[in-house]
Short mmCIF file of C-alpha atoms and ligand atoms in Angstrom, two decimals:
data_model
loop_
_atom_site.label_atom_id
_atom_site.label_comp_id
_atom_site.label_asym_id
_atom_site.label_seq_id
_atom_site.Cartn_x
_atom_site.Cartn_y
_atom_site.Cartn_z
CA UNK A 8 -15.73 -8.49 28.83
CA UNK A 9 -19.40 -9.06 29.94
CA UNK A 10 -19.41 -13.06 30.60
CA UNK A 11 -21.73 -15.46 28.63
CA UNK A 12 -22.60 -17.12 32.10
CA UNK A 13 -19.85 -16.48 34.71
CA UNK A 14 -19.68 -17.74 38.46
CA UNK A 15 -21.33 -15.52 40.91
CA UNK A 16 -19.45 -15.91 43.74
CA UNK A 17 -20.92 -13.35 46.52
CA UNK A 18 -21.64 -15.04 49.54
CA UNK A 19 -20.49 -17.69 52.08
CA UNK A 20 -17.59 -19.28 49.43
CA UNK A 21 -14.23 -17.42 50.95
CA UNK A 22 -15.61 -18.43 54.55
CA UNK A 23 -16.34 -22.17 53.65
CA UNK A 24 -13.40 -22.64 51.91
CA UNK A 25 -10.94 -21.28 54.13
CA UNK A 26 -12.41 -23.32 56.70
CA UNK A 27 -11.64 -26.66 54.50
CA UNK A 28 -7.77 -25.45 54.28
CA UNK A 29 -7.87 -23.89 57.92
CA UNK A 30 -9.03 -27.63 59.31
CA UNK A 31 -6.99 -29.84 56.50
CA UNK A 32 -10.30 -31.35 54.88
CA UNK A 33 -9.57 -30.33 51.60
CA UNK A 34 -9.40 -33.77 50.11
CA UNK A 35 -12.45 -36.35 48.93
CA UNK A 36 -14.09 -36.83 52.28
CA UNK A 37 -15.89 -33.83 54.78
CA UNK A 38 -18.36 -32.57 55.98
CA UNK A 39 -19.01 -29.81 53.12
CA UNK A 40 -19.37 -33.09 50.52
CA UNK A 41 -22.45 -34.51 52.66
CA UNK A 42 -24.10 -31.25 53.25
CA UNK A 43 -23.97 -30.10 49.59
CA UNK A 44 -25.09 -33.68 48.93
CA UNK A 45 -28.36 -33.36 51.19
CA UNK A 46 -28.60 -29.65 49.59
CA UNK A 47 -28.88 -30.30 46.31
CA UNK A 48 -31.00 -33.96 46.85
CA UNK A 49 -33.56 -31.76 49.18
CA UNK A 50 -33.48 -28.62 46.80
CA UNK A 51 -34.29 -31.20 43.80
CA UNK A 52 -36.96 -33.30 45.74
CA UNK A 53 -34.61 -36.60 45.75
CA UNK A 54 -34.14 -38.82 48.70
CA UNK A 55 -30.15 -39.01 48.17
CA UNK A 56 -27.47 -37.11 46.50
CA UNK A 57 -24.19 -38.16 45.34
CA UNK A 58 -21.83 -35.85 44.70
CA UNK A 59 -19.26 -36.82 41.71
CA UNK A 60 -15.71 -34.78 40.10
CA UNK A 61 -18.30 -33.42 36.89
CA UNK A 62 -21.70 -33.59 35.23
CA UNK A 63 -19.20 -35.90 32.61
CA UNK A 64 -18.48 -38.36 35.26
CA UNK A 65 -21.82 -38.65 37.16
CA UNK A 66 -23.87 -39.39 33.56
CA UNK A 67 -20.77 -42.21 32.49
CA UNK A 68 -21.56 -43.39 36.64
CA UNK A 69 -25.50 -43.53 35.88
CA UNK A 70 -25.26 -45.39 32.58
CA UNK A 71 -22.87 -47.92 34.42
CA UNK A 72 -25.75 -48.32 37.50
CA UNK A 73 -28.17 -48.54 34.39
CA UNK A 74 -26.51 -51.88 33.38
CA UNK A 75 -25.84 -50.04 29.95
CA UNK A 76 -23.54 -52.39 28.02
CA UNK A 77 -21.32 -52.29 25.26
CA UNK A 78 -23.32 -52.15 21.64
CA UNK A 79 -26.78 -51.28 23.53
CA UNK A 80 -28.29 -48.54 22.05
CA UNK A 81 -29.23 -45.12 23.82
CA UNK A 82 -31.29 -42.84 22.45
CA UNK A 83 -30.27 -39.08 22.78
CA UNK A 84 -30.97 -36.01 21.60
CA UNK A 85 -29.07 -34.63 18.69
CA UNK A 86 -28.39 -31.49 19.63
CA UNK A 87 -26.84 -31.56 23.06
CA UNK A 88 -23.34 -30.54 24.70
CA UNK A 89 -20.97 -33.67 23.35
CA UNK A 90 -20.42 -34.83 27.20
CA UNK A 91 -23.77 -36.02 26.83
CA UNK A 92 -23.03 -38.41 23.91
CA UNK A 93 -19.43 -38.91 24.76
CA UNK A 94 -20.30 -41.01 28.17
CA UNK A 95 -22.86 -43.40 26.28
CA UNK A 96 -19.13 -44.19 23.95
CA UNK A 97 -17.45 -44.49 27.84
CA UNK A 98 -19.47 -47.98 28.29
CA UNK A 99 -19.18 -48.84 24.63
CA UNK A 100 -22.70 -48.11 23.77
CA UNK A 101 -23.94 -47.03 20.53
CA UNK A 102 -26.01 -43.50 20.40
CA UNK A 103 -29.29 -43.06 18.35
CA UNK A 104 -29.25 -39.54 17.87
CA UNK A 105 -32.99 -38.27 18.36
CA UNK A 106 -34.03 -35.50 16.29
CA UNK A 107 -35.38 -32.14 17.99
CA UNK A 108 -38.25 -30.47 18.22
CA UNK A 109 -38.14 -26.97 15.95
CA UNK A 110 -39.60 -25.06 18.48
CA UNK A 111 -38.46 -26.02 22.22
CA UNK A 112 -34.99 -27.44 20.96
CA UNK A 113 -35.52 -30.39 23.15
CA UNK A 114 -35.57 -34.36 22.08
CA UNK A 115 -38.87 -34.75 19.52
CA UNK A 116 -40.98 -36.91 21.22
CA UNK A 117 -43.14 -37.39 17.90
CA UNK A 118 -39.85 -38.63 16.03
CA UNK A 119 -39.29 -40.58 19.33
CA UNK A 120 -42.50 -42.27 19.73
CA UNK A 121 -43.12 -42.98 15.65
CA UNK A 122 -39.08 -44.45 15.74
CA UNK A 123 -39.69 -46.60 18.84
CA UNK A 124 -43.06 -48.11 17.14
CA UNK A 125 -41.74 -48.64 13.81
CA UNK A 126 -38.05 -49.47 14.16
CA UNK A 127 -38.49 -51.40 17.38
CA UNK A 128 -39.82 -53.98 18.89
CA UNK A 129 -39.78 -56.71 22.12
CA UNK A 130 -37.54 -59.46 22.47
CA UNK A 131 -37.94 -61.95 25.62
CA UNK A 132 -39.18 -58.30 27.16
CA UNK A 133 -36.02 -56.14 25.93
CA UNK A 134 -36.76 -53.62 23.20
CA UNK A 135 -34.46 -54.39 19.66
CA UNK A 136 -33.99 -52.67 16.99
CA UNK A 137 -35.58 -54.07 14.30
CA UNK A 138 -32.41 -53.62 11.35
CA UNK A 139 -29.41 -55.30 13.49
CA UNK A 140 -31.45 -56.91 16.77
CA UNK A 141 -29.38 -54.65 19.12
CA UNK A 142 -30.75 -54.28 22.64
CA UNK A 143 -32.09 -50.28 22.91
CA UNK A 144 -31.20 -50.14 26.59
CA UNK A 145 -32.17 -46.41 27.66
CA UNK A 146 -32.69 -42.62 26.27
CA UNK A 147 -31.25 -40.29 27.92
CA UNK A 148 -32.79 -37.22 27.94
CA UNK A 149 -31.10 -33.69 27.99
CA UNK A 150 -33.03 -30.73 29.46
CA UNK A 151 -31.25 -28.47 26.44
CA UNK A 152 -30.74 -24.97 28.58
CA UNK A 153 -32.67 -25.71 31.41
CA UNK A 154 -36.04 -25.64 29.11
CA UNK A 155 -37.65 -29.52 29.41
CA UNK A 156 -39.70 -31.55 27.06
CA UNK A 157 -43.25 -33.62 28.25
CA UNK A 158 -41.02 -36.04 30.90
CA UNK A 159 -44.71 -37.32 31.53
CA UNK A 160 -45.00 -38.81 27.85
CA UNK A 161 -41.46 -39.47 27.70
CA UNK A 162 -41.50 -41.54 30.92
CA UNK A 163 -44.52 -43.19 29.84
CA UNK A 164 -42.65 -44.69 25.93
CA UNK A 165 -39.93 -45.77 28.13
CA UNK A 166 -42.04 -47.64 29.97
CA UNK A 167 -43.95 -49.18 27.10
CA UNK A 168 -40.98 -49.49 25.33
CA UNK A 169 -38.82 -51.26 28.90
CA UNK A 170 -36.32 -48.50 28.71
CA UNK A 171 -34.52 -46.89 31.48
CA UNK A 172 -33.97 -43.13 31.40
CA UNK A 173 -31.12 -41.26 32.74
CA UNK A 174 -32.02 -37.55 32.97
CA UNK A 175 -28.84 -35.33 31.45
CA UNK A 176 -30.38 -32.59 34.27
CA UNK A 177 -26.84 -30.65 33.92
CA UNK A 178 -28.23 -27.51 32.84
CA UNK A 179 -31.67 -27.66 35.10
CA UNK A 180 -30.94 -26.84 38.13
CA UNK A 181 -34.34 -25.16 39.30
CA UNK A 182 -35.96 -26.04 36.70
CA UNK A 183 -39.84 -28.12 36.74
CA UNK A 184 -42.40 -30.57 34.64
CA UNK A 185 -45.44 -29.62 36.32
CA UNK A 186 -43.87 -28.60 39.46
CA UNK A 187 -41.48 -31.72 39.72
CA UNK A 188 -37.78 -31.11 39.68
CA UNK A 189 -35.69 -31.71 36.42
CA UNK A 190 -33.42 -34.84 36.76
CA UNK A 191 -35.96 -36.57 39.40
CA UNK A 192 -38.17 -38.43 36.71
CA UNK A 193 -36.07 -41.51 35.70
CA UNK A 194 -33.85 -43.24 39.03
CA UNK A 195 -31.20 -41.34 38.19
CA UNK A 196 -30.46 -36.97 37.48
CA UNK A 197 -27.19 -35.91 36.75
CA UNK A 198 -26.76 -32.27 37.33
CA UNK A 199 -23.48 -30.19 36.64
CA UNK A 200 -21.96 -27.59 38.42
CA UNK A 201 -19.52 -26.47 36.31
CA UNK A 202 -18.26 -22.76 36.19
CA UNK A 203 -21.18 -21.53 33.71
CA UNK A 204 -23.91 -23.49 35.34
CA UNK A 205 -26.96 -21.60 37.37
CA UNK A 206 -24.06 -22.85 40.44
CA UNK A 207 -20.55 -23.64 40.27
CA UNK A 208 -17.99 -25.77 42.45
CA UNK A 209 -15.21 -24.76 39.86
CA UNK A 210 -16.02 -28.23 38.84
CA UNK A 211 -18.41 -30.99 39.92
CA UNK A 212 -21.19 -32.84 39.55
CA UNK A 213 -23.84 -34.69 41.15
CA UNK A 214 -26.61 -37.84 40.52
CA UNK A 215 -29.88 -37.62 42.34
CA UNK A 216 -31.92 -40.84 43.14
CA UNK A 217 -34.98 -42.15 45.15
CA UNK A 218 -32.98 -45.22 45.50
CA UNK A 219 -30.96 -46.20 48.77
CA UNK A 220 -29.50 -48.90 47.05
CA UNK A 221 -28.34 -46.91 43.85
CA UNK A 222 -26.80 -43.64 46.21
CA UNK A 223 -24.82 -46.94 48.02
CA UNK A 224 -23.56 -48.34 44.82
CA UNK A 225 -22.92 -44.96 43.44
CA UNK A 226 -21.06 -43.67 46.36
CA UNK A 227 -19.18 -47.38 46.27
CA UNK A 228 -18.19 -47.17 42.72
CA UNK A 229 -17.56 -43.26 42.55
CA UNK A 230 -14.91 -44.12 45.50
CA UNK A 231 -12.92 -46.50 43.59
CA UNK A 232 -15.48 -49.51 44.71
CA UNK A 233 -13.27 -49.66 48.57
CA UNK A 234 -14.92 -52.45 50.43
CA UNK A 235 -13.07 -52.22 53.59
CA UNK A 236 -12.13 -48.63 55.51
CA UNK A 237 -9.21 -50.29 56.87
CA UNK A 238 -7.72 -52.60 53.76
CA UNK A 239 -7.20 -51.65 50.74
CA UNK A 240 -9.89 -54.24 49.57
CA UNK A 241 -11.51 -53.45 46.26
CA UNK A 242 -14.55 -55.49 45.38
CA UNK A 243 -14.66 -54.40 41.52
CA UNK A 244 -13.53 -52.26 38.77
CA UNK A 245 -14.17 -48.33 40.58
CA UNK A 246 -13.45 -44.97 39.56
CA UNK A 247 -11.84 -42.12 41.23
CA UNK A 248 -15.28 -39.56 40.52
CA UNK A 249 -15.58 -37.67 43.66
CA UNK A 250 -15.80 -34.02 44.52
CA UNK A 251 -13.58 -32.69 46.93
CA UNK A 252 -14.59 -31.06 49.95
CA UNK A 253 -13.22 -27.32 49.04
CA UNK A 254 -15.16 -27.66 45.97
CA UNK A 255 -18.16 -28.90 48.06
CA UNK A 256 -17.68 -25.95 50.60
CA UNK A 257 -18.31 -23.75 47.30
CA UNK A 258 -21.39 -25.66 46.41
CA UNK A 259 -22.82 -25.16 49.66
CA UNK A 260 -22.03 -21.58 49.75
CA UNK A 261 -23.20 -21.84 46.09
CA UNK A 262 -26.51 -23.47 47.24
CA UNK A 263 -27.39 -21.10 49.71
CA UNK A 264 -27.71 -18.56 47.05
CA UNK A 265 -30.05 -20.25 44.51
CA UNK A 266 -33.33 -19.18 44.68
CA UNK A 267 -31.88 -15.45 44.43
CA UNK A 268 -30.15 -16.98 41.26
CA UNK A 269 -33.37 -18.71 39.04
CA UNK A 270 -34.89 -15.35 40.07
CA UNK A 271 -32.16 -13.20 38.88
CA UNK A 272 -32.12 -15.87 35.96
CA UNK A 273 -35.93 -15.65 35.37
CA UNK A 274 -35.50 -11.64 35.37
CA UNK A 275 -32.83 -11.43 32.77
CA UNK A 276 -35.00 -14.00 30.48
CA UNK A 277 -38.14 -11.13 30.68
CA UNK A 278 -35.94 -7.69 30.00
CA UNK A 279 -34.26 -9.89 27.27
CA UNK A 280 -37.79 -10.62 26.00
CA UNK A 281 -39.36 -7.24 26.21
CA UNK A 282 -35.99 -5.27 24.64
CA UNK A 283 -35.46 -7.61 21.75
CA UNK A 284 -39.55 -8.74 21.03
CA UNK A 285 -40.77 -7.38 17.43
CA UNK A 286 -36.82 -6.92 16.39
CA UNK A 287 -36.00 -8.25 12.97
CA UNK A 288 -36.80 -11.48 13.04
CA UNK A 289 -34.93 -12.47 16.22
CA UNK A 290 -37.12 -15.18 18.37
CA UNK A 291 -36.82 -16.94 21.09
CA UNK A 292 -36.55 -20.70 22.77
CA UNK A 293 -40.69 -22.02 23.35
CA UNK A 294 -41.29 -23.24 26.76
CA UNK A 295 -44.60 -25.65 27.24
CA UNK A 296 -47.08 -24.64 29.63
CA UNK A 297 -46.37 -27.54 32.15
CA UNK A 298 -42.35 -26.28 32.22
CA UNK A 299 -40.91 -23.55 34.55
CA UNK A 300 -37.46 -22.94 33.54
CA UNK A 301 -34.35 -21.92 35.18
CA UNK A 302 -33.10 -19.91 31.73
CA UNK A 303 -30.02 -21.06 32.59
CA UNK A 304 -28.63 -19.64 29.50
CA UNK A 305 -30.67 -17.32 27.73
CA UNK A 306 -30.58 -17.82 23.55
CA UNK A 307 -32.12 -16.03 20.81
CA UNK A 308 -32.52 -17.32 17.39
CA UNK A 309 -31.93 -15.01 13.96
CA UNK A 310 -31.66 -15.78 10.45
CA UNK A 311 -28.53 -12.90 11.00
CA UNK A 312 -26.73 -15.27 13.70
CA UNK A 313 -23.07 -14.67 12.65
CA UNK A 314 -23.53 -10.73 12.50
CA UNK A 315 -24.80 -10.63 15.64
CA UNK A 316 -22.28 -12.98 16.92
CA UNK A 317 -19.95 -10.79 15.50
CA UNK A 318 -20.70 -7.66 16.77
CA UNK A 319 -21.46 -8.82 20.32
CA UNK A 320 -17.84 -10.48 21.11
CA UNK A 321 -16.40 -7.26 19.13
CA UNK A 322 -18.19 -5.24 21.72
CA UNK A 323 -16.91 -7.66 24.50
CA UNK A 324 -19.91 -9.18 25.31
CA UNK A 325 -19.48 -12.89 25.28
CA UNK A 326 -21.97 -14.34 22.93
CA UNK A 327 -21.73 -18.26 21.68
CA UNK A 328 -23.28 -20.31 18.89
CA UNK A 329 -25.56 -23.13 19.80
CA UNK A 330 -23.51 -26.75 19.92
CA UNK A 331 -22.63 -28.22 16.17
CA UNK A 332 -25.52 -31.35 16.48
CA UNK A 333 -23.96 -34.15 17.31
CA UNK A 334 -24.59 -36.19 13.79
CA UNK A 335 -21.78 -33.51 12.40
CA UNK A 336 -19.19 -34.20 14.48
CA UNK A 337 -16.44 -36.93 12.82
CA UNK A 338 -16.96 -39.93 15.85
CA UNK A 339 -20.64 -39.56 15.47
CA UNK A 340 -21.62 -39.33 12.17
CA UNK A 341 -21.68 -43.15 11.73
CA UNK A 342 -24.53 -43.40 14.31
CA UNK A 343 -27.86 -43.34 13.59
CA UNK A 344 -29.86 -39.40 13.02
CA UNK A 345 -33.51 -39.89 13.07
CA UNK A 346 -35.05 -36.80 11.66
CA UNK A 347 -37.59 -35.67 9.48
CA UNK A 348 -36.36 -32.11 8.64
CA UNK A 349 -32.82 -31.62 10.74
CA UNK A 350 -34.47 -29.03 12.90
CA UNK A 351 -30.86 -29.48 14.63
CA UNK A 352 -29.19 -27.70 11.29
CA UNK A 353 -31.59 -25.03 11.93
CA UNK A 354 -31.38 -24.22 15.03
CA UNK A 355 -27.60 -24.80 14.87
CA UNK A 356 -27.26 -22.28 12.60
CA UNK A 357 -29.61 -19.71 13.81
CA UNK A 358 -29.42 -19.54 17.40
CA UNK A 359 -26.98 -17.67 19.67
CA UNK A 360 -26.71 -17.33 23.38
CA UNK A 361 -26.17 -13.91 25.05
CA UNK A 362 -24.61 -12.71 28.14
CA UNK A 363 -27.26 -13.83 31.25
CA UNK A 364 -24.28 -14.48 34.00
CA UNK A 365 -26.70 -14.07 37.59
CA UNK A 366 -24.53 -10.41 38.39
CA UNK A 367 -24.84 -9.15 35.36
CA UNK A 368 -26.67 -5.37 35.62
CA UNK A 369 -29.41 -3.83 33.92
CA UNK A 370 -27.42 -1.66 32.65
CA UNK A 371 -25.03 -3.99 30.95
CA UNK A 372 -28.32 -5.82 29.87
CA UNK A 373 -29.82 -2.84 28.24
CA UNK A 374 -26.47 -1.73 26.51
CA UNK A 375 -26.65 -6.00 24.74
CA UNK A 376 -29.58 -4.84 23.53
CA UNK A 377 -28.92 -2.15 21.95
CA UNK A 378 -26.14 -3.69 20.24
CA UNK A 379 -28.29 -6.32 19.08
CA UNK A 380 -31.20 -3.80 18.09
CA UNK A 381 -28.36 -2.11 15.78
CA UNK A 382 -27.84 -4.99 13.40
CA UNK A 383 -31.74 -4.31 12.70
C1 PLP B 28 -25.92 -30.96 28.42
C2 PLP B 28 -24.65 -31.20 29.19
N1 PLP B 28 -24.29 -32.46 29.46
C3 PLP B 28 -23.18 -32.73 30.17
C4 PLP B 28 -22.38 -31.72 30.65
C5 PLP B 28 -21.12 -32.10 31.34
O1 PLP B 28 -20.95 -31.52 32.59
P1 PLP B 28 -19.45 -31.23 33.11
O2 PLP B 28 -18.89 -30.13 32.33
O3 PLP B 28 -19.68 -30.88 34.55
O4 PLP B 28 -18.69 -32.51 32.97
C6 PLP B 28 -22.72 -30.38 30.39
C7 PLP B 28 -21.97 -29.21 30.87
O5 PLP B 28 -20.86 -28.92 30.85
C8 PLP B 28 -23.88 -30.11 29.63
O6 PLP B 28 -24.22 -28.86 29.33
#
């Protein structure tokens, strides 16, 4: 089988990990936990890193440091991976379920900006929505595949608006806004390094911040909120979210590896491109000027989605639909779907990612395309 996106695991992992069982630090503190923190805060251009057991847990961590409360709204786009949605219902909040944009499949900041002026407005400086005076708290948004939309504009309506953002940066890993990282925009990134992310620890995640006082409460709370290193003294309600130090001994090995990584990422994007440009009617995700992506997980769209789908996995190469949006799934469908046109339906049912894993070959790549070229 020729992986969707597999783990890549070719350099310093077998050495750092043995090392973590050969010295008995294979447990929630270590060494390996603050280096991959400082790796992945430096690589990203943050100040601090906090490492935390998955993407999951680090975005349900940032909405808590966010003050988001139960029945505040967040705003989020609709077609996302559910974890996205499913920690804004982990502090009670209520999604608003952003339509996307047809051509970058990221939130529609047009929808977003037209919603926020008409269906909005300031209360004693907190933004309501109009219909049932709920606070809108934050928008969180998700850089869908490692593509990203304007984070200039967006930042700028969430500051108009008095909205915090918490970046879902899970898939972005390497990828920029006009040369600044994904997931440093808002106070708080969450990345994921989950096994089919651009890196892997198996599983883990991590929030980036600018804010000393945000990495302390984060670390606090992520460690079960222990005031005291001798007594078991526990100033508030905290949550066992760390990574462990084997899985942050991968990371680091993982880390090390990177920028060989986006470029292998960046290189399968452009032979995908070239082989399957001018085929039927297959096209491809848009990416804006201002964005560099990581193409974290390269996806095609064709009105002849299930055939190819079909043919692919028959041929053992792992090939996925895009997520069902979020408005069709039964414990969302009560929350608000601003739209215009469900671009999500669209692209739902059009696109399909292909095998991009960092070791995949040329070879393999060139024999996907010709499978794909054959449904033509
Ligand atoms: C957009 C998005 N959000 C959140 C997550 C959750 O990350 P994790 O699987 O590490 O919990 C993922 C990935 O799995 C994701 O793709």
């Amino acid at each position: 089988m020729i992986l969707l996106s597999g783990p890549n695991i070719g350099g310093n992992e077998w050495k750092y990990i043995k090392d973590c069982l050969d010295t008995g630090w294979v447990s929630s503190v270590g060494a390996y936990v603050t280096q991959f923190e400082q790796m992945v805060a430096e690589f990203a251009g943050a100040r601090f890193g906090v490492a935390t057991s998955s993407g999951t847990t680090a975005l349900h961590m940032a909405l808590l440091l966010e003050e988001v409360q139960a029945d505040d709204y967040v705003i989020v786009p609709n077609v996302t991976f559910v974890a996205s949605v499913n920690s804004i219902r982990y502090v009670g909040a209520r999604p608003i379920l952003m339509d996307i944009d047809p051509l970058t499949w990221q939130m529609d900041l047009d929808l977003l900006a037209d919603f926020l002026a008409e269906k909005t407005e300031l209360r004693d400086g907190e933004c309501c929505h109009r219909a049932d005076g709920r606070r809108v708290r934050a928008i969180m948004p998700v850089h869908v595949l490692g593509n990203m939309a304007d984070m200039e504009r967006l930042m700028g309506l969430a500051a108009q608006y008095h909205l915090r953002v918490i970046e879902d940066a899970t898939e972005s890993l390497g990828s920029y806004f006009k040369g600044k990282h994904s997931g440093t925009f808002s106070r708080m990134g969450c990345f994921s390094f989950n096994g089919n992310k651009i890196i892997t620890t198996g599983g883990g995640g991590m929030i980036v911040t600018d804010d000393e006082a945000l990495a302390r409460k984060a670390k606090h709370l992520t460690t079960q909120a222990k005031a005291d290193s001798f007594e078991y003294y526990h100033d508030e309600v905290g949550y066992n979210y760390r990574l462990v130090n084997t899985s942050a001994a991968m990371g680091v090995a993982q880390m090390e590896q990177l920028p060989g990584f986006i470029e292998r990422k960046h290189a399968i994007a452009a032979i995908y491109k070239e082989g399957l440009s001018g085929v039927g009617d297959i096209g491809f995700q848009e990416v804006a000027p201002e964005v560099e992506p990581n193409w974290w997980l390269f996806t095609i769209h064709t009105e002849r989605q299930r055939e190819v789908l079909e043919r692919l996995n028959a041929h053992q190469m792992q090939s996925r639909p895009f997520w069902v949006p979020m408005n069709q799934l039964p414990m969302y469908r009560e929350f608000p779907y601003i739209q215009t046109a469900d671009h999500s339906d669209r692209v739902y049912r059009t696109a399909l990612s292909i095998p991009c894993s960092t070791n995949i070959t040329d070879s393999e790549l060139e024999q996907i395309i010709g499978k794909i070229r054959e449904c033509y």
